[in-house]
Short mmCIF file of C-alpha atoms and ligand atoms in Angstrom, two decimals:
data_model
loop_
_atom_site.label_atom_id
_atom_site.label_comp_id
_atom_site.label_asym_id
_atom_site.label_seq_id
_atom_site.Cartn_x
_atom_site.Cartn_y
_atom_site.Cartn_z
CA MET A 246 45.77 -182.36 67.29
CA PRO A 247 48.30 -185.42 66.08
CA LYS A 248 48.21 -185.59 63.15
CA VAL A 249 47.46 -188.88 60.98
CA ALA A 250 48.47 -190.92 57.35
CA GLN A 251 46.31 -193.88 56.95
CA TYR A 252 47.21 -197.06 54.94
CA ALA A 253 45.27 -199.32 53.74
CA ARG A 254 46.39 -202.30 51.13
CA PHE A 255 44.40 -204.49 49.83
CA SER A 256 45.93 -208.46 49.10
CA SER A 257 44.02 -210.49 46.37
CA ASP A 258 45.80 -213.65 47.80
CA ASN A 259 44.14 -213.22 51.54
CA GLN A 260 40.47 -214.66 51.17
CA ARG A 261 40.36 -213.12 54.76
CA SER A 262 41.55 -209.54 54.15
CA GLU A 263 38.90 -207.27 54.28
CA SER A 264 38.57 -204.93 51.70
CA ILE A 265 39.90 -201.64 50.86
CA ASP A 266 36.97 -199.43 51.79
CA ALA A 267 36.59 -201.91 54.99
CA GLN A 268 39.58 -201.31 56.64
CA ILE A 269 39.27 -197.17 56.22
CA ARG A 270 36.19 -197.38 57.86
CA ALA A 271 37.59 -198.88 60.60
CA MET A 272 40.41 -196.04 60.55
CA ASN A 273 38.48 -193.27 60.28
CA GLN A 274 36.01 -194.23 62.84
CA PHE A 275 39.22 -194.98 65.58
CA CYS A 276 40.97 -191.63 64.40
CA LYS A 277 37.83 -189.80 65.42
CA GLN A 278 37.69 -191.62 68.87
CA ASN A 279 41.16 -190.24 69.12
CA HIS A 280 40.73 -186.67 68.03
CA TRP A 281 43.12 -187.96 65.11
CA GLN A 282 42.92 -185.30 62.64
CA VAL A 283 43.63 -187.41 59.30
CA VAL A 284 45.27 -185.49 56.84
CA SER A 285 46.35 -188.20 54.16
CA THR A 286 45.24 -192.02 52.59
CA TYR A 287 47.90 -194.07 51.13
CA THR A 288 46.06 -197.49 49.47
CA ASP A 289 48.30 -200.56 47.86
CA GLU A 290 46.29 -203.78 46.02
CA ALA A 291 48.80 -205.31 45.85
CA ARG A 292 49.16 -209.17 44.60
CA SER A 293 52.87 -208.84 46.46
CA ALA A 294 53.53 -209.14 50.00
CA THR A 295 56.84 -207.25 49.03
CA THR A 296 56.97 -203.32 49.79
CA ASP A 297 58.98 -203.00 46.66
CA ASN A 298 56.36 -203.47 44.38
CA ARG A 299 53.81 -200.88 47.02
CA PRO A 300 54.29 -197.61 44.80
CA GLN A 301 51.51 -196.16 47.57
CA PHE A 302 53.91 -197.32 50.62
CA GLN A 303 57.29 -195.92 49.53
CA GLN A 304 55.77 -192.82 49.05
CA MET A 305 54.47 -192.61 52.46
CA ILE A 306 58.31 -193.59 54.12
CA ALA A 307 59.19 -190.98 51.96
CA ASP A 308 56.43 -187.80 53.00
CA SER A 309 57.02 -188.58 56.68
CA GLY A 310 60.37 -187.44 56.47
CA LYS A 311 58.43 -183.69 55.04
CA GLY A 312 57.01 -183.65 58.52
CA LEU A 313 53.44 -183.90 57.38
CA PHE A 314 51.99 -185.95 59.53
CA ASP A 315 52.51 -187.98 62.73
CA ILE A 316 51.22 -190.96 63.01
CA VAL A 317 50.59 -193.62 59.92
CA LEU A 318 47.54 -195.99 61.07
CA VAL A 319 46.68 -199.11 59.50
CA HIS A 320 43.94 -201.64 60.74
CA LYS A 321 45.96 -204.17 61.39
CA LEU A 322 50.17 -204.24 61.44
CA ASP A 323 49.96 -207.54 58.53
CA ARG A 324 48.53 -204.29 56.34
CA PHE A 325 51.78 -202.13 56.93
CA SER A 326 54.18 -205.15 56.04
CA ARG A 327 54.25 -208.78 56.79
CA ASP A 328 57.59 -209.23 55.67
CA ARG A 329 59.92 -208.96 60.13
CA TYR A 330 62.34 -207.04 57.77
CA ASP A 331 60.52 -204.65 56.40
CA SER A 332 58.10 -204.37 59.70
CA ALA A 333 61.52 -203.84 61.54
CA ILE A 334 63.30 -201.45 58.68
CA TYR A 335 60.37 -199.34 57.44
CA LYS A 336 59.91 -198.91 61.03
CA LYS A 337 63.16 -197.25 61.52
CA LYS A 338 62.40 -194.83 58.95
CA LEU A 339 59.39 -193.74 60.35
CA LYS A 340 60.76 -193.24 64.12
CA LYS A 341 64.16 -191.63 62.31
CA ASN A 342 61.93 -189.12 61.04
CA HIS A 343 59.55 -188.79 64.22
CA VAL A 344 56.49 -190.31 63.02
CA LYS A 345 54.48 -192.99 65.17
CA LEU A 346 53.10 -196.52 63.70
CA CYS A 347 50.18 -197.79 65.29
CA SER A 348 47.49 -199.83 64.40
CA VAL A 349 43.46 -199.60 65.12
CA LEU A 350 43.16 -203.62 66.23
CA GLU A 351 46.33 -203.73 67.86
CA ARG A 352 48.14 -202.50 70.84
CA MET A 353 51.21 -200.74 69.57
CA ASP A 354 53.04 -200.51 73.35
CA ASP A 355 56.48 -201.43 73.57
CA SER A 356 55.94 -205.22 73.54
CA PRO A 357 59.46 -207.45 74.09
CA GLU A 358 59.10 -208.12 70.84
CA SER A 359 59.41 -205.12 69.02
CA ILE A 360 62.44 -204.28 71.78
CA MET A 361 64.17 -207.15 70.08
CA MET A 362 63.53 -206.80 66.66
CA GLU A 363 65.02 -203.22 67.54
CA ALA A 364 68.21 -204.59 69.20
CA VAL A 365 68.82 -207.67 66.75
CA LEU A 366 68.28 -204.89 63.82
CA GLU A 367 70.48 -202.39 65.08
CA GLY A 368 73.57 -204.86 66.32
CA MET A 369 73.24 -207.17 62.48
CA SER A 370 72.92 -204.02 60.25
CA GLU A 371 76.28 -204.08 60.90
CA TYR A 372 77.45 -207.06 59.60
CA TYR A 373 75.19 -208.20 57.34
CA SER A 374 73.59 -207.97 53.93
CA LYS A 375 69.88 -206.97 54.07
CA ASN A 376 69.02 -210.34 52.26
CA LEU A 377 70.88 -212.13 54.80
CA ALA A 378 69.80 -209.92 57.82
CA ARG A 379 66.40 -211.16 56.04
CA GLU A 380 67.15 -214.68 56.49
CA VAL A 381 69.13 -215.02 59.74
CA MET A 382 65.14 -213.39 61.34
CA LYS A 383 63.40 -215.68 59.53
CA GLY A 384 65.39 -218.66 61.49
CA MET A 385 65.51 -216.84 64.25
CA ASN A 386 63.85 -218.46 67.04
CA GLU A 387 60.01 -216.74 67.06
CA THR A 388 59.49 -218.80 71.09
CA ALA A 389 62.91 -216.44 72.13
CA LEU A 390 61.62 -213.03 70.43
CA GLN A 391 58.14 -213.80 72.73
CA CYS A 392 60.64 -214.25 76.16
CA LYS A 393 59.57 -218.31 75.78
CA HIS A 394 62.16 -220.58 77.71
CA THR A 395 63.47 -222.30 74.50
CA GLY A 396 65.88 -225.33 75.93
CA GLY A 397 65.05 -228.03 77.79
CA CYS A 398 65.34 -227.62 81.61
CA PRO A 399 64.65 -224.37 82.72
CA PRO A 400 67.18 -223.05 85.49
CA LEU A 401 66.45 -223.79 88.78
CA GLY A 402 63.98 -221.67 90.47
CA TYR A 403 61.15 -221.64 87.50
CA ASP A 404 59.33 -223.69 86.10
CA LEU A 405 57.23 -223.50 82.46
CA ASP A 406 54.13 -222.45 82.18
CA GLU A 407 51.67 -223.53 79.56
CA ASN A 408 53.03 -220.90 76.78
CA ARG A 409 56.80 -222.10 78.08
CA HIS A 410 57.07 -218.81 80.24
CA LEU A 411 58.95 -218.55 83.20
CA VAL A 412 57.36 -218.80 86.26
CA ILE A 413 59.01 -218.67 90.07
CA ASN A 414 58.63 -222.06 91.82
CA GLU A 415 58.85 -220.84 94.54
CA GLN A 416 60.94 -223.86 96.66
CA GLU A 417 63.50 -223.86 94.41
CA ALA A 418 63.92 -220.45 94.17
CA GLN A 419 64.13 -220.65 97.65
CA ALA A 420 67.66 -222.29 97.43
CA VAL A 421 68.99 -220.11 94.44
CA ARG A 422 68.03 -217.54 97.82
CA ILE A 423 70.48 -219.17 99.50
CA ILE A 424 73.43 -219.17 96.78
CA PHE A 425 73.29 -215.81 96.17
CA GLN A 426 73.59 -214.44 99.50
CA MET A 427 75.53 -216.61 100.98
CA PHE A 428 77.83 -216.30 98.54
CA ALA A 429 78.31 -212.81 99.03
CA ASP A 430 78.81 -213.22 102.02
CA GLY A 431 82.01 -214.31 101.37
CA HIS A 432 81.25 -218.68 101.11
CA GLY A 433 83.28 -220.62 99.33
CA TYR A 434 81.27 -223.09 97.08
CA THR A 435 82.29 -226.42 99.15
CA THR A 436 80.56 -224.43 102.11
CA ILE A 437 77.11 -223.50 100.49
CA ILE A 438 77.39 -227.34 98.76
CA ASP A 439 77.63 -228.75 101.56
CA TYR A 440 75.01 -226.23 103.63
CA LEU A 441 72.70 -227.06 100.37
CA ASN A 442 72.54 -230.91 100.46
CA ALA A 443 72.26 -230.81 104.38
CA HIS A 444 68.95 -228.83 103.82
CA GLY A 445 67.71 -231.25 101.12
CA TYR A 446 68.01 -229.02 98.30
CA LYS A 447 68.08 -230.97 94.85
CA THR A 448 69.66 -229.49 91.77
CA LYS A 449 66.74 -228.90 88.87
CA ARG A 450 67.67 -232.71 88.00
CA GLY A 451 66.59 -233.63 91.75
CA LYS A 452 70.22 -233.82 92.14
CA MET A 453 72.80 -233.10 95.33
CA PHE A 454 74.62 -229.47 94.35
CA GLY A 455 77.81 -229.77 93.04
CA LYS A 456 80.34 -226.88 92.38
CA ASN A 457 79.69 -226.51 88.49
CA SER A 458 75.95 -226.08 88.70
CA LEU A 459 76.90 -223.68 91.34
CA TYR A 460 78.97 -221.59 89.25
CA GLU A 461 76.46 -221.58 86.70
CA ILE A 462 73.68 -220.30 88.78
CA LEU A 463 75.65 -217.82 90.22
CA SER A 464 76.91 -216.35 86.63
CA ASN A 465 73.14 -216.02 85.21
CA GLU A 466 71.28 -213.16 84.70
CA LYS A 467 67.31 -214.27 84.40
CA TYR A 468 67.40 -214.77 87.78
CA THR A 469 67.57 -210.42 88.32
CA GLY A 470 64.61 -210.83 85.96
CA VAL A 471 66.32 -210.30 83.21
CA PHE A 472 65.41 -212.47 79.65
CA VAL A 473 68.49 -213.13 78.06
CA PHE A 474 68.68 -214.33 74.65
CA ASN A 475 71.98 -215.79 72.33
CA LYS A 476 71.92 -214.08 69.05
CA ALA A 477 74.53 -216.00 67.88
CA ALA A 478 72.42 -219.63 68.33
CA ALA A 479 70.14 -217.73 65.20
CA LYS A 480 71.98 -219.61 62.53
CA THR A 481 72.88 -218.49 59.18
CA ASP A 482 74.05 -221.32 57.20
CA GLY A 483 73.91 -224.08 59.71
CA LYS A 484 77.01 -222.53 61.57
CA ARG A 485 77.07 -219.86 64.23
CA ASN A 486 78.00 -216.08 63.16
CA ASN A 487 81.61 -215.53 64.51
CA HIS A 488 79.74 -211.70 64.21
CA ALA A 489 77.29 -212.51 66.39
CA GLN A 490 78.91 -213.64 69.00
CA LYS A 491 81.31 -210.89 69.54
CA ASP A 492 77.92 -209.46 70.97
CA SER A 493 75.71 -211.97 70.73
CA TYR A 494 72.90 -211.58 73.89
CA ILE A 495 69.95 -209.48 73.73
CA ARG A 496 68.56 -208.56 77.04
CA ILE A 497 64.62 -207.89 78.20
CA GLU A 498 64.43 -205.77 81.38
CA GLY A 499 61.70 -207.47 82.85
CA GLY A 500 61.71 -210.46 80.16
CA CYS A 501 60.59 -213.01 83.39
CA PRO A 502 60.67 -212.83 87.08
CA ALA A 503 63.01 -212.06 89.15
CA ILE A 504 64.35 -213.71 91.69
CA ILE A 505 66.99 -211.97 93.85
CA GLY A 506 67.61 -208.41 93.19
CA LYS A 507 70.14 -206.88 90.55
CA LYS A 508 72.23 -204.76 93.94
CA LEU A 509 73.07 -208.51 94.65
CA PHE A 510 73.45 -210.48 91.81
CA ALA A 511 75.88 -207.44 91.09
CA GLN A 512 77.96 -207.84 94.19
CA VAL A 513 77.94 -211.23 93.31
CA GLN A 514 79.92 -210.87 90.27
CA ARG A 515 82.39 -208.85 91.40
CA ILE A 516 83.19 -211.51 93.61
CA LYS A 517 83.69 -213.61 91.44
CA ALA A 518 85.44 -211.93 89.23
CA LYS A 519 88.15 -210.86 92.15
CA ASN A 520 88.08 -214.50 92.99
CA LYS A 521 89.24 -215.45 89.92
CA ARG A 522 91.68 -212.94 89.55
CA ASN A 523 92.78 -214.28 92.71
CA THR A 524 92.79 -218.19 91.24
CA GLY A 525 94.88 -217.27 89.37
CA ARG A 526 97.57 -215.33 90.90
CA TYR A 527 97.61 -218.52 93.38
CA HIS A 528 98.12 -221.27 90.34
CA SER A 529 100.17 -219.38 88.41
CA LYS A 530 103.30 -221.40 90.35
CA GLU A 531 101.55 -224.84 89.34
CA PHE A 532 98.65 -225.74 88.27
CA TYR A 533 97.44 -229.25 87.99
CA LEU A 534 94.28 -229.48 85.93
CA LEU A 535 93.12 -233.62 87.18
CA THR A 536 94.42 -233.67 90.45
CA GLY A 537 92.50 -236.32 92.29
CA LYS A 538 92.06 -237.97 88.93
CA LEU A 539 94.62 -240.20 88.82
CA VAL A 540 95.58 -243.75 90.13
CA CYS A 541 98.25 -245.86 90.13
CA ASP A 542 97.96 -249.30 88.89
CA VAL A 543 100.59 -250.96 90.08
CA CYS A 544 99.77 -250.40 93.77
CA GLY A 545 96.32 -248.83 93.72
CA LYS A 546 97.53 -245.21 95.01
CA ARG A 547 97.14 -241.86 94.19
CA MET A 548 99.35 -240.28 91.55
CA ILE A 549 99.47 -236.78 92.52
CA GLY A 550 100.89 -233.32 91.31
CA ASN A 551 105.35 -233.27 91.63
CA LEU A 552 107.34 -230.46 90.77
CA ARG A 553 110.57 -230.15 90.13
CA PHE A 554 113.85 -228.22 88.73
CA SER A 555 116.28 -230.74 87.51
CA GLY A 556 119.48 -230.62 85.36
CA ARG A 557 122.31 -227.92 85.42
CA SER A 558 119.89 -225.66 83.14
CA LYS A 559 117.08 -225.39 85.64
CA THR A 560 114.55 -227.30 83.20
CA ARG A 561 111.07 -226.95 84.55
CA LEU A 562 109.90 -230.39 84.62
CA ALA A 563 106.06 -230.99 86.09
CA THR A 564 104.58 -234.45 86.58
CA TYR A 565 101.87 -236.87 88.29
CA ARG A 566 103.83 -239.10 90.27
CA CYS A 567 102.45 -242.02 92.61
CA ASN A 568 102.09 -241.12 95.88
CA THR A 569 104.00 -244.42 97.18
CA HIS A 570 107.71 -244.56 97.82
CA ARG A 571 110.01 -244.97 94.78
CA ALA A 572 111.40 -248.23 96.12
CA MET A 573 107.72 -249.72 96.97
CA CYS A 574 106.34 -248.79 93.57
CA ASN A 575 108.21 -249.05 89.92
CA ASN A 576 105.22 -247.46 88.60
CA LYS A 577 107.18 -244.20 86.13
CA GLU A 578 105.59 -240.96 86.31
CA LEU A 579 103.66 -239.06 83.48
CA ASN A 580 104.52 -235.73 82.45
CA LYS A 581 101.78 -233.04 83.57
CA ASP A 582 102.14 -230.76 81.04
CA TYR A 583 101.47 -233.38 77.86
CA LEU A 584 98.74 -235.11 80.04
CA ASP A 585 96.55 -231.75 81.15
CA ALA A 586 96.95 -230.21 77.51
CA TYR A 587 95.82 -233.35 75.50
CA ILE A 588 92.72 -233.76 78.34
CA ALA A 589 91.52 -229.77 77.72
CA VAL A 590 91.76 -230.66 73.34
CA LEU A 591 90.26 -234.03 74.12
CA ILE A 592 87.16 -233.43 76.15
CA GLY A 593 86.79 -229.82 73.88
CA GLU A 594 86.09 -232.69 71.17
CA ARG A 595 83.80 -234.23 72.92
CA LEU A 596 81.89 -231.34 73.17
CA LYS A 597 81.15 -229.83 69.98
CA PRO A 598 77.52 -229.64 68.30
CA LYS A 599 78.06 -232.69 66.14
CA ASN A 600 79.69 -234.85 69.35
CA LEU A 601 77.90 -233.94 71.65
CA ARG A 602 74.69 -234.71 69.84
CA LYS A 603 76.10 -238.52 69.61
CA ALA A 604 76.62 -238.73 73.35
CA VAL A 605 73.28 -236.74 74.26
CA SER A 606 71.65 -239.49 72.68
CA LYS A 607 73.62 -242.31 74.09
CA VAL A 608 72.49 -241.15 77.50
CA ASN A 609 69.10 -240.50 76.22
CA GLN A 610 69.17 -244.93 75.35
CA GLN A 611 70.64 -245.38 78.56
CA VAL A 612 68.10 -243.34 80.53
CA GLN A 613 65.58 -245.68 78.16
CA LYS A 614 66.92 -248.44 79.44
CA PHE A 615 66.79 -247.87 82.97
CA ASN A 616 63.36 -246.35 82.55
CA SER A 617 62.26 -249.81 80.95
CA SER A 618 63.50 -252.03 83.59
CA TYR A 619 62.61 -249.27 85.94
CA ASP A 620 58.62 -249.95 84.73
CA LYS A 621 58.98 -254.10 85.73
CA TYR A 622 60.17 -253.00 89.49
CA HIS A 623 57.81 -250.75 89.63
CA THR A 624 55.21 -252.70 89.30
CA ASP A 625 56.14 -255.62 90.95
CA VAL A 626 56.47 -253.18 94.04
CA LEU A 627 53.08 -251.89 93.26
CA GLN A 628 51.77 -254.97 93.57
CA GLN A 629 53.03 -255.72 96.44
CA TYR A 630 51.63 -252.73 98.29
CA ASN A 631 48.31 -253.30 96.57
CA GLU A 632 47.93 -256.46 98.49
CA VAL A 633 49.49 -255.22 101.65
CA GLN A 634 46.40 -253.42 100.71
CA ASP A 635 44.27 -255.35 100.06
CA SER A 636 45.04 -257.52 103.46
CA LEU A 637 44.56 -255.09 105.67
CA ALA A 638 41.06 -254.37 104.33
CA ASN A 639 40.23 -258.23 104.81
CA ILE A 640 41.11 -257.69 108.49
CA THR A 641 39.89 -253.78 108.96
CA ARG A 642 36.60 -255.90 107.41
CA ALA A 643 36.80 -258.88 110.53
CA ILE A 644 36.74 -256.47 113.29
CA GLU A 645 33.98 -254.48 112.56
CA LYS A 646 32.35 -257.40 112.92
CA GLY A 647 33.66 -257.81 115.96
CA ILE A 648 36.70 -260.26 115.40
CA PHE A 649 40.36 -259.23 118.39
CA THR A 650 42.30 -261.63 117.95
CA ASP A 651 46.02 -261.07 119.76
CA ASP A 652 47.50 -262.49 115.91
CA LEU A 653 45.08 -260.06 113.84
CA LEU A 654 46.18 -257.23 115.71
CA GLN A 655 49.67 -257.91 115.67
CA ARG A 656 49.23 -259.52 111.75
CA ALA A 657 47.78 -255.20 111.21
CA GLU A 658 50.47 -253.88 112.69
CA GLN A 659 53.05 -256.58 110.85
CA LEU A 660 51.15 -254.95 107.77
CA GLU A 661 50.75 -251.20 108.61
CA ASN A 662 54.66 -251.57 108.95
CA GLU A 663 55.36 -253.20 104.93
CA LYS A 664 52.54 -250.68 103.98
CA ALA A 665 54.84 -247.85 105.48
CA LYS A 666 58.10 -248.96 104.04
CA LEU A 667 56.67 -249.72 100.37
CA GLU A 668 55.34 -246.26 100.15
CA THR A 669 58.80 -244.41 101.01
CA ARG A 670 60.01 -247.05 98.34
CA LEU A 671 57.40 -245.92 95.32
CA HIS A 672 58.34 -242.54 96.87
CA GLU A 673 61.83 -242.53 96.02
CA LEU A 674 61.85 -244.20 92.78
CA LYS A 675 61.75 -242.04 90.36
CA LEU A 676 62.18 -242.33 86.05
CA LEU A 677 64.96 -241.12 84.78
CA GLU A 678 64.54 -238.13 82.98
CA PRO A 679 66.10 -237.61 78.94
CA ILE A 680 67.79 -234.39 77.89
CA VAL A 681 67.91 -232.57 75.20
CA TYR A 682 70.93 -230.89 73.32
CA GLU A 683 69.79 -228.13 73.84
CA ASP A 684 70.18 -228.98 78.39
CA VAL A 685 73.63 -229.11 77.36
CA ALA A 686 74.73 -227.22 74.11
CA TYR A 687 76.66 -224.82 76.31
CA LEU A 688 78.76 -226.97 77.55
CA TYR A 689 81.15 -226.23 75.09
CA THR A 690 80.69 -222.67 74.50
CA GLN A 691 81.85 -222.96 78.20
CA TRP A 692 84.78 -224.99 77.23
CA ARG A 693 86.09 -221.82 74.86
CA GLU A 694 85.40 -219.56 77.29
CA LEU A 695 86.55 -220.16 80.50
CA LYS A 696 90.13 -219.50 81.07
CA ARG A 697 92.37 -222.22 81.23
CA ASN A 698 94.17 -222.57 84.25
CA THR A 699 91.90 -221.58 86.85
CA GLU A 700 89.96 -223.42 89.50
CA GLU A 701 86.40 -223.07 87.32
CA PHE A 702 88.07 -224.69 84.37
CA ARG A 703 89.04 -227.50 86.28
CA THR A 704 85.80 -228.07 88.43
CA PHE A 705 84.26 -227.97 84.75
CA ILE A 706 86.84 -230.99 83.43
CA GLN A 707 86.89 -233.15 85.67
CA GLN A 708 83.16 -233.42 85.43
CA PHE A 709 83.94 -235.71 82.84
CA VAL A 710 86.93 -237.52 83.78
CA LYS A 711 86.06 -240.11 86.13
CA ALA A 712 89.60 -241.40 86.53
CA ILE A 713 93.30 -241.71 84.82
CA HIS A 714 94.67 -245.45 85.50
CA VAL A 715 98.31 -245.56 84.84
CA ARG A 716 100.85 -248.09 84.07
CA PRO A 717 104.51 -247.95 83.44
CA TYR A 718 103.63 -248.40 79.42
CA ASP A 719 100.16 -247.06 79.33
CA PHE A 720 97.76 -245.53 80.75
CA ASP A 721 93.22 -245.51 80.53
CA ILE A 722 91.68 -242.65 80.26
CA VAL A 723 88.00 -243.27 81.53
CA LEU A 724 85.72 -240.49 80.58
CA ASP A 725 81.53 -239.84 81.64
CA MET A 726 80.12 -238.39 79.30
CA GLY A 727 76.71 -239.23 81.39
CA PHE A 728 76.32 -235.48 82.24
CA GLY A 729 75.20 -236.78 86.01
CA VAL A 730 71.94 -237.31 84.51
CA VAL A 731 73.16 -241.35 83.98
CA GLU A 732 77.18 -243.08 84.15
CA LEU A 733 78.16 -243.34 81.04
CA THR A 734 81.97 -244.09 81.22
CA GLU A 735 84.20 -244.99 78.23
CA PRO A 736 87.87 -245.97 78.46
CA ILE A 737 90.90 -244.62 76.08
CA THR A 738 94.36 -246.87 76.42
CA MET A 739 96.57 -244.56 75.48
CA ARG A 740 100.20 -245.76 75.10
CA ARG A 741 102.65 -243.30 77.02
CA GLY A 742 104.48 -243.36 73.58
CA GLU A 743 101.56 -241.59 71.79
CA LEU A 744 100.98 -238.86 74.23
CA TYR A 745 104.58 -237.03 74.37
CA GLU A 746 105.40 -238.10 70.43
CA MET A 747 102.07 -235.16 70.31
CA PHE A 748 104.39 -232.94 72.00
CA ASP A 749 106.94 -233.78 69.34
CA SER A 750 109.08 -230.58 69.89
CA LYS A 751 108.86 -230.50 73.53
CA VAL A 752 110.55 -234.61 73.51
CA LYS A 753 113.37 -233.08 71.67
CA GLU A 754 114.03 -230.82 73.46
CA GLN A 755 113.70 -232.56 76.33
CA LYS A 756 115.57 -235.79 74.97
CA ARG A 757 118.40 -232.19 75.45
CA CYS A 758 118.00 -231.95 78.53
CA LEU A 759 118.33 -235.52 79.73
CA LYS A 760 121.39 -235.74 77.32
CA ASN A 761 122.69 -232.83 79.44
CA GLN A 762 121.48 -234.17 82.30
CA LYS A 763 124.15 -237.24 81.44
CA ALA A 764 126.59 -234.93 80.62
CA ASP A 765 126.21 -233.35 84.22
CA THR A 766 126.67 -236.48 85.95
ZN1 ZN B 1260 101.91 -246.98 92.71
#
């Protein structure tokens, strides 16, 4: 028969709290039902809720190490501790002494929340002082603790129920399964994207699939039913904690419904890792970050990567160069190393949380603008539709009265056609959905974490670069920070000299090379 220590607490500040007697009565009843033996009872009458001012509580914790009882029973868990940090700390102490905490009113299953709390606590105690940990936990997203979706848009394949839990959207889940299966079968991104788009599958935002959306999906562990929560998102002083980032994910098995199996997911991760190594090797020869984005403003042709080794010292020189023969176009080539480096940094700057928030609000302004004019357009179409509908109704009534003329029937057919057209148009007309910062916050992490000189990084960077127009003395960088929701372009004009000065030391070196070159000839 398990031995039980009962703990009751009455707080005079809480009007609704049961008296100590009432708590003990309920606990005695509970022990009788479960055939538990009550060996001791601890009670505190505390004004303050902090555990430090509760002598009997401290005594009970101390006694738990003496093997006097196997279970600590409370009437309600908030009697044990109302402070989440204390609760976790003391529960851990009990656990260490092989004593279980039970509650009369709450079922003490190993809920995702309690598992996560323990994980957080263990992870953090190495890095935080007690007070800091307490603060962090207070600030931690309550919704995430209950495996609730925290961001704006749920991942493809899922919808949110009224409690913000992820539920499977069967239609979209199918696309997810196709993506994983095709990738595991050895198909490349392009093939998969073509297949999806050809079969009418759409991204969560109703867009065509692109490489970047695919990459996201193939990396998302949620699809195996593991709810992943980013601990680093718990902020202490508004900044992310660097220590927490090292080990920043809490994973809850079964925290959300699975769409694909673990085996398939693991297989895909292996292929991805292998591809990464391969592309790294393949591109180690020369990697052009901005391939396809540069346009020669003199002749209108594309500018393409060019690599040569010049001078006696065979200095490597990589550039973007106009594809038209030099005799036909006098535009100058542009140093590839400088431009690539500058654009990568520029994008990173734009993705910093502060700037990202600005971009999000700009996008939403556009969305609002579109949606407000949409209303008028939508009303117009709807009005036309109603008019057609009315005319059709009139004709139907006439026919019912026995009026048949060729004209009337012809008119009816015309109207039917028109109605169908308007119906389609109404159906296709859609409001744009605004985005929230949380939808795009991952982009900055991605920018930091993606390995440079890889296909993935190029795809990532290129989604923000619409084009770069190059002229003999300057060039325009046209960024698009619309996140695929709207087009939000912003041209930045830059003199070639500015770019070259940024990499000053290299310029000097190059000048030296040029001098050598002249000496050569
Ligand atoms: Zn040209």
